[in-house]
PDB file of C-alpha atoms in Angstrom:
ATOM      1  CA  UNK I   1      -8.023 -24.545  11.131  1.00  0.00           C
ATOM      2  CA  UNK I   2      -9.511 -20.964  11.420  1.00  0.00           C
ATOM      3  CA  UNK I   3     -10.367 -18.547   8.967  1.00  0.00           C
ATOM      4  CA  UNK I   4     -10.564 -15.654  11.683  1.00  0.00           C
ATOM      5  CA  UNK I   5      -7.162 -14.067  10.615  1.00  0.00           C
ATOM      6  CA  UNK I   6      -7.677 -14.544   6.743  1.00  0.00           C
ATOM      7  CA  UNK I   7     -11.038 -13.143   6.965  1.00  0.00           C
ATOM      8  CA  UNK I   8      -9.592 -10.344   8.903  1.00  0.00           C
ATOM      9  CA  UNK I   9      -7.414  -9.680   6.006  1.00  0.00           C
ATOM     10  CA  UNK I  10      -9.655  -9.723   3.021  1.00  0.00           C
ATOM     11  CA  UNK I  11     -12.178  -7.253   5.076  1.00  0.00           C
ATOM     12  CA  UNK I  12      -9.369  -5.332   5.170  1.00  0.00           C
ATOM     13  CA  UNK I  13      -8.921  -5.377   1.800  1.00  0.00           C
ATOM     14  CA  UNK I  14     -12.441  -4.460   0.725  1.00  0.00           C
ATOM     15  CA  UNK I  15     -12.621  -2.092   2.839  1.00  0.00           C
ATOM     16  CA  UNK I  16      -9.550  -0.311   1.327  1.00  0.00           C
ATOM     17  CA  UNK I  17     -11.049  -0.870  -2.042  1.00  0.00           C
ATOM     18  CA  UNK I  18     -14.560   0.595  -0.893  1.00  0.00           C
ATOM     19  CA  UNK I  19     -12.155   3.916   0.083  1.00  0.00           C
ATOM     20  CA  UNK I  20      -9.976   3.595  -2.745  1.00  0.00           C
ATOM     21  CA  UNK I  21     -13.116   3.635  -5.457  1.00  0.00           C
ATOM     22  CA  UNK I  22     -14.705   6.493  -3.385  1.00  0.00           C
ATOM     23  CA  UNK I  23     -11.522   9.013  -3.528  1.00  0.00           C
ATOM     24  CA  UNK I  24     -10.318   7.258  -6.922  1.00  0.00           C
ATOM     25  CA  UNK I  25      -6.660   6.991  -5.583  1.00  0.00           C
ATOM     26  CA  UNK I  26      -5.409   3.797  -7.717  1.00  0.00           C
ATOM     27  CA  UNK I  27      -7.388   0.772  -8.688  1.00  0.00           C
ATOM     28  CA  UNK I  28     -10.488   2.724 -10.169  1.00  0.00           C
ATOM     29  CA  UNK I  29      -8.990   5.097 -11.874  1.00  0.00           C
ATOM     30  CA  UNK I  30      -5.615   2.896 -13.640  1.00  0.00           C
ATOM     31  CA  UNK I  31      -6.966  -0.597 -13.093  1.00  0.00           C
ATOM     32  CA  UNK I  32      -4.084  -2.112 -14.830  1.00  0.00           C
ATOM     33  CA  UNK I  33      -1.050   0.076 -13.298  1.00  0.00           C
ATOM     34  CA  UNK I  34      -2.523  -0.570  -9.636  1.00  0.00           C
ATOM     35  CA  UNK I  35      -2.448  -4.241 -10.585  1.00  0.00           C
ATOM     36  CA  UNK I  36       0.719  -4.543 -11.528  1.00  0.00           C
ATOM     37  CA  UNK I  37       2.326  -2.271  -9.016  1.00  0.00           C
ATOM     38  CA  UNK I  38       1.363  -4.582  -6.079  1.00  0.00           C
ATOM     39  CA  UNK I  39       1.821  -7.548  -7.534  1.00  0.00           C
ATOM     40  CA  UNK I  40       5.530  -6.561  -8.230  1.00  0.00           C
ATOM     41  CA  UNK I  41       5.469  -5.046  -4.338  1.00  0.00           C
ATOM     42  CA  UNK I  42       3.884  -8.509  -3.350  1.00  0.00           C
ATOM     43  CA  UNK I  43       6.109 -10.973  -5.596  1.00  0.00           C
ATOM     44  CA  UNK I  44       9.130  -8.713  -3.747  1.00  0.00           C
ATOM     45  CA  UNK I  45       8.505  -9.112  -0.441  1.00  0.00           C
ATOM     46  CA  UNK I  46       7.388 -12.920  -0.733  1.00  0.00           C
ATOM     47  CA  UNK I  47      10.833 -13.371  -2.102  1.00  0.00           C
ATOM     48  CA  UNK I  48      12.002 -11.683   0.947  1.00  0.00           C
ATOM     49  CA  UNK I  49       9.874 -13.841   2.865  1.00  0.00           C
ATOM     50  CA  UNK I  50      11.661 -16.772   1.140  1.00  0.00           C
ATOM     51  CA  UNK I  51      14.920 -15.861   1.933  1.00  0.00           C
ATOM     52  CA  UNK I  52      13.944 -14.853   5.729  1.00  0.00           C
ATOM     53  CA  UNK I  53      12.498 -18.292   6.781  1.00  0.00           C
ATOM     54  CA  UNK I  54      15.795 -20.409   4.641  1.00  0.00           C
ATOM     55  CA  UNK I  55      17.735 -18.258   6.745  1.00  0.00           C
ATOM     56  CA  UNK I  56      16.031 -19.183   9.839  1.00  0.00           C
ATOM     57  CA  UNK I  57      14.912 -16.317  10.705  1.00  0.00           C
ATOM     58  CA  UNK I  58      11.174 -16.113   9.795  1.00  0.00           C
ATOM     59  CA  UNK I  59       8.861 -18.952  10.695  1.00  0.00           C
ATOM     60  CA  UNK I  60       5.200 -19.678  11.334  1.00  0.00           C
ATOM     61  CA  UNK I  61       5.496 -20.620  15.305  1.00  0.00           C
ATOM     62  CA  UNK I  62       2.072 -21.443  17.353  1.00  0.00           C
ATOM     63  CA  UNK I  63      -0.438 -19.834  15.116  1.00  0.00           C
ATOM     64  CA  UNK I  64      -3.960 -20.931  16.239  1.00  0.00           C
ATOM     65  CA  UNK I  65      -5.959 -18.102  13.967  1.00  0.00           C
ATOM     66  CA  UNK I  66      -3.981 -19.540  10.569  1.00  0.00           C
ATOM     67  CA  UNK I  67      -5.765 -21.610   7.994  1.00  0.00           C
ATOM     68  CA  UNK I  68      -2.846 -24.062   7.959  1.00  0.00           C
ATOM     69  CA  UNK I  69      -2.976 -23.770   4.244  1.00  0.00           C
ATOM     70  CA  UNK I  70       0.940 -22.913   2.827  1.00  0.00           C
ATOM     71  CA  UNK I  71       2.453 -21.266  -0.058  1.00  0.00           C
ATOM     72  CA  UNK I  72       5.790 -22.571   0.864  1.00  0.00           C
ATOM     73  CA  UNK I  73       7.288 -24.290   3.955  1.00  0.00           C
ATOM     74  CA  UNK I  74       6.857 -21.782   6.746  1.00  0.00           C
ATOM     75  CA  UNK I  75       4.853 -19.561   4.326  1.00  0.00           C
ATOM     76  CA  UNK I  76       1.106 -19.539   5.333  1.00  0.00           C
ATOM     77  CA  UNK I  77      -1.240 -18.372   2.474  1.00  0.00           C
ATOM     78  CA  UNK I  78      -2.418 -15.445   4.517  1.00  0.00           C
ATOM     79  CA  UNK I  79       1.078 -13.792   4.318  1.00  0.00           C
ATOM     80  CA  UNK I  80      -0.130 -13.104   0.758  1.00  0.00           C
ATOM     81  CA  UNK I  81      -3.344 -11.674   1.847  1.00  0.00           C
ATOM     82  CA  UNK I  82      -1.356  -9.594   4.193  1.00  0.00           C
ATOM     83  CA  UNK I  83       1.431  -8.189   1.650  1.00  0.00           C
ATOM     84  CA  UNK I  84      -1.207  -7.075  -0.849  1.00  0.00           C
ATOM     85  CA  UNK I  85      -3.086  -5.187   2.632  1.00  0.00           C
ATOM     86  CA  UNK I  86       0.408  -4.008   3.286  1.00  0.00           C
ATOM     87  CA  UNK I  87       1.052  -2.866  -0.543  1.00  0.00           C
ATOM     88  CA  UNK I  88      -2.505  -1.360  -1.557  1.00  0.00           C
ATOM     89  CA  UNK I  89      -2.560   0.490   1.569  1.00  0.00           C
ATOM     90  CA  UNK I  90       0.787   1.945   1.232  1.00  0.00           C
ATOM     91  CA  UNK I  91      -0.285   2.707  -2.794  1.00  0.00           C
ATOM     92  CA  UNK I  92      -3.530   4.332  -1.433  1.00  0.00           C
ATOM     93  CA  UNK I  93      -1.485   6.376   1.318  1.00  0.00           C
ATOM     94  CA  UNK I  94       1.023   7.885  -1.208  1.00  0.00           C
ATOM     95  CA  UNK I  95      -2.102   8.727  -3.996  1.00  0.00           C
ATOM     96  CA  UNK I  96      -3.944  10.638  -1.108  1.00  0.00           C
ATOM     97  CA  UNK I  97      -0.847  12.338  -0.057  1.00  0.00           C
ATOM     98  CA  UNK I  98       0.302  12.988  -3.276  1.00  0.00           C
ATOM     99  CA  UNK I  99      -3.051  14.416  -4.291  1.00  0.00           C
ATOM    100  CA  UNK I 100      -3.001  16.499  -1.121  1.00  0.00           C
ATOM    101  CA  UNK I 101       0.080  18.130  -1.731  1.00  0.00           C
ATOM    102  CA  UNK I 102      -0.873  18.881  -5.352  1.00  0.00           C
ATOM    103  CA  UNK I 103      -4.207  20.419  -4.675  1.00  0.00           C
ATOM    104  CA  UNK I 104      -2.401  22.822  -1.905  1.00  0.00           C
ATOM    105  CA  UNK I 105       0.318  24.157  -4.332  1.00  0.00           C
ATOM    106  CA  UNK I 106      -2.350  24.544  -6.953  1.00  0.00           C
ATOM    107  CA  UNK I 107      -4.134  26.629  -4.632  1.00  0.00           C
ATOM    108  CA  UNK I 108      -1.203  28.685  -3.051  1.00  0.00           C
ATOM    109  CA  UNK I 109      -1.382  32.107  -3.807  1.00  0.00           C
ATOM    110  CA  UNK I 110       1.056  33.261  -5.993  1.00  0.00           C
ATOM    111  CA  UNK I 111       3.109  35.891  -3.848  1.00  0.00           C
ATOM    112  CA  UNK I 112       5.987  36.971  -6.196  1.00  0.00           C
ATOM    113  CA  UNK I 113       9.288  34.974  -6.017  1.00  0.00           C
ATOM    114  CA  UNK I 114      10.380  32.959  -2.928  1.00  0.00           C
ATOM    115  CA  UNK I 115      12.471  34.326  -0.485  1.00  0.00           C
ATOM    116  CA  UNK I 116      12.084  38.075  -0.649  1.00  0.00           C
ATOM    117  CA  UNK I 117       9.446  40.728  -1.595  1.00  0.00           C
ATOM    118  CA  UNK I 118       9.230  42.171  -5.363  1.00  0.00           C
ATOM    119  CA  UNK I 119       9.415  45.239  -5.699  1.00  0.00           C
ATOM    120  CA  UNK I 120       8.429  47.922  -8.447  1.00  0.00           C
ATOM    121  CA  UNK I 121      11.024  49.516 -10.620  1.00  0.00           C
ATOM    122  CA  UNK I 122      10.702  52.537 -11.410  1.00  0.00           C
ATOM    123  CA  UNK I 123      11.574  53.654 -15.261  1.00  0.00           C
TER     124      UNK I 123
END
């Protein structure tokens, strides 16, 4: 048993929520609407996860940095860690982006319409 990869993980984590609360991207500014956005991502992919390892296809292998604690059969409890990484960091990458864009059409000068000059008339 090792708590090496699971403690990677939840550093992770606060550290994304350290960044997060200093740009107020998500959790610190809608608590509630974060919350429930990656636990819906989460509850989707462990569902995916689900189906992968009854299809064979996902499974846990040699894993000597695992807790051996499981969710499901072939499902370590660090996948769950890792999904909400994977979601909140994805969350956090589209706020900052989005934001991004925003502020640089806000501060676009307005040079008449797109795809051409303007251009007096004369009365």
């Amino acid at each position: 048993m090792s708590l090496t990869y699971l403690a990677a993980l939840a550093i992770s984590i606060g550290g994304l929520a350290v960044l997060d609360r200093r740009l107020r991207l998500a959790l610190f500014v809608q608590p509630a609407r974060t919350m429930v956005t990656v636990a819906g991502a989460v509850v989707v992919f462990l569902a995916w996860d689900a189906l992968g390892v009854g299809r064979g296809i996902f499974f846990i292998g040699d894993a000597p940095y695992l807790t051996g604690v499981r969710l499901a059969p072939q499902i370590p409890v660090e996948e769950l860690l890792f999904l909400v990484l994977l979601t909140y960091q994805t969350l956090l990458l589209w706020r900052w982006f989005s934001r991004s864009r925003d502020a640089r059409t806000r501060s676009a000068p307005d040079d008449g319409p797109p795809g051409g000059t303007s251009r007096a008339v004369d009365a």
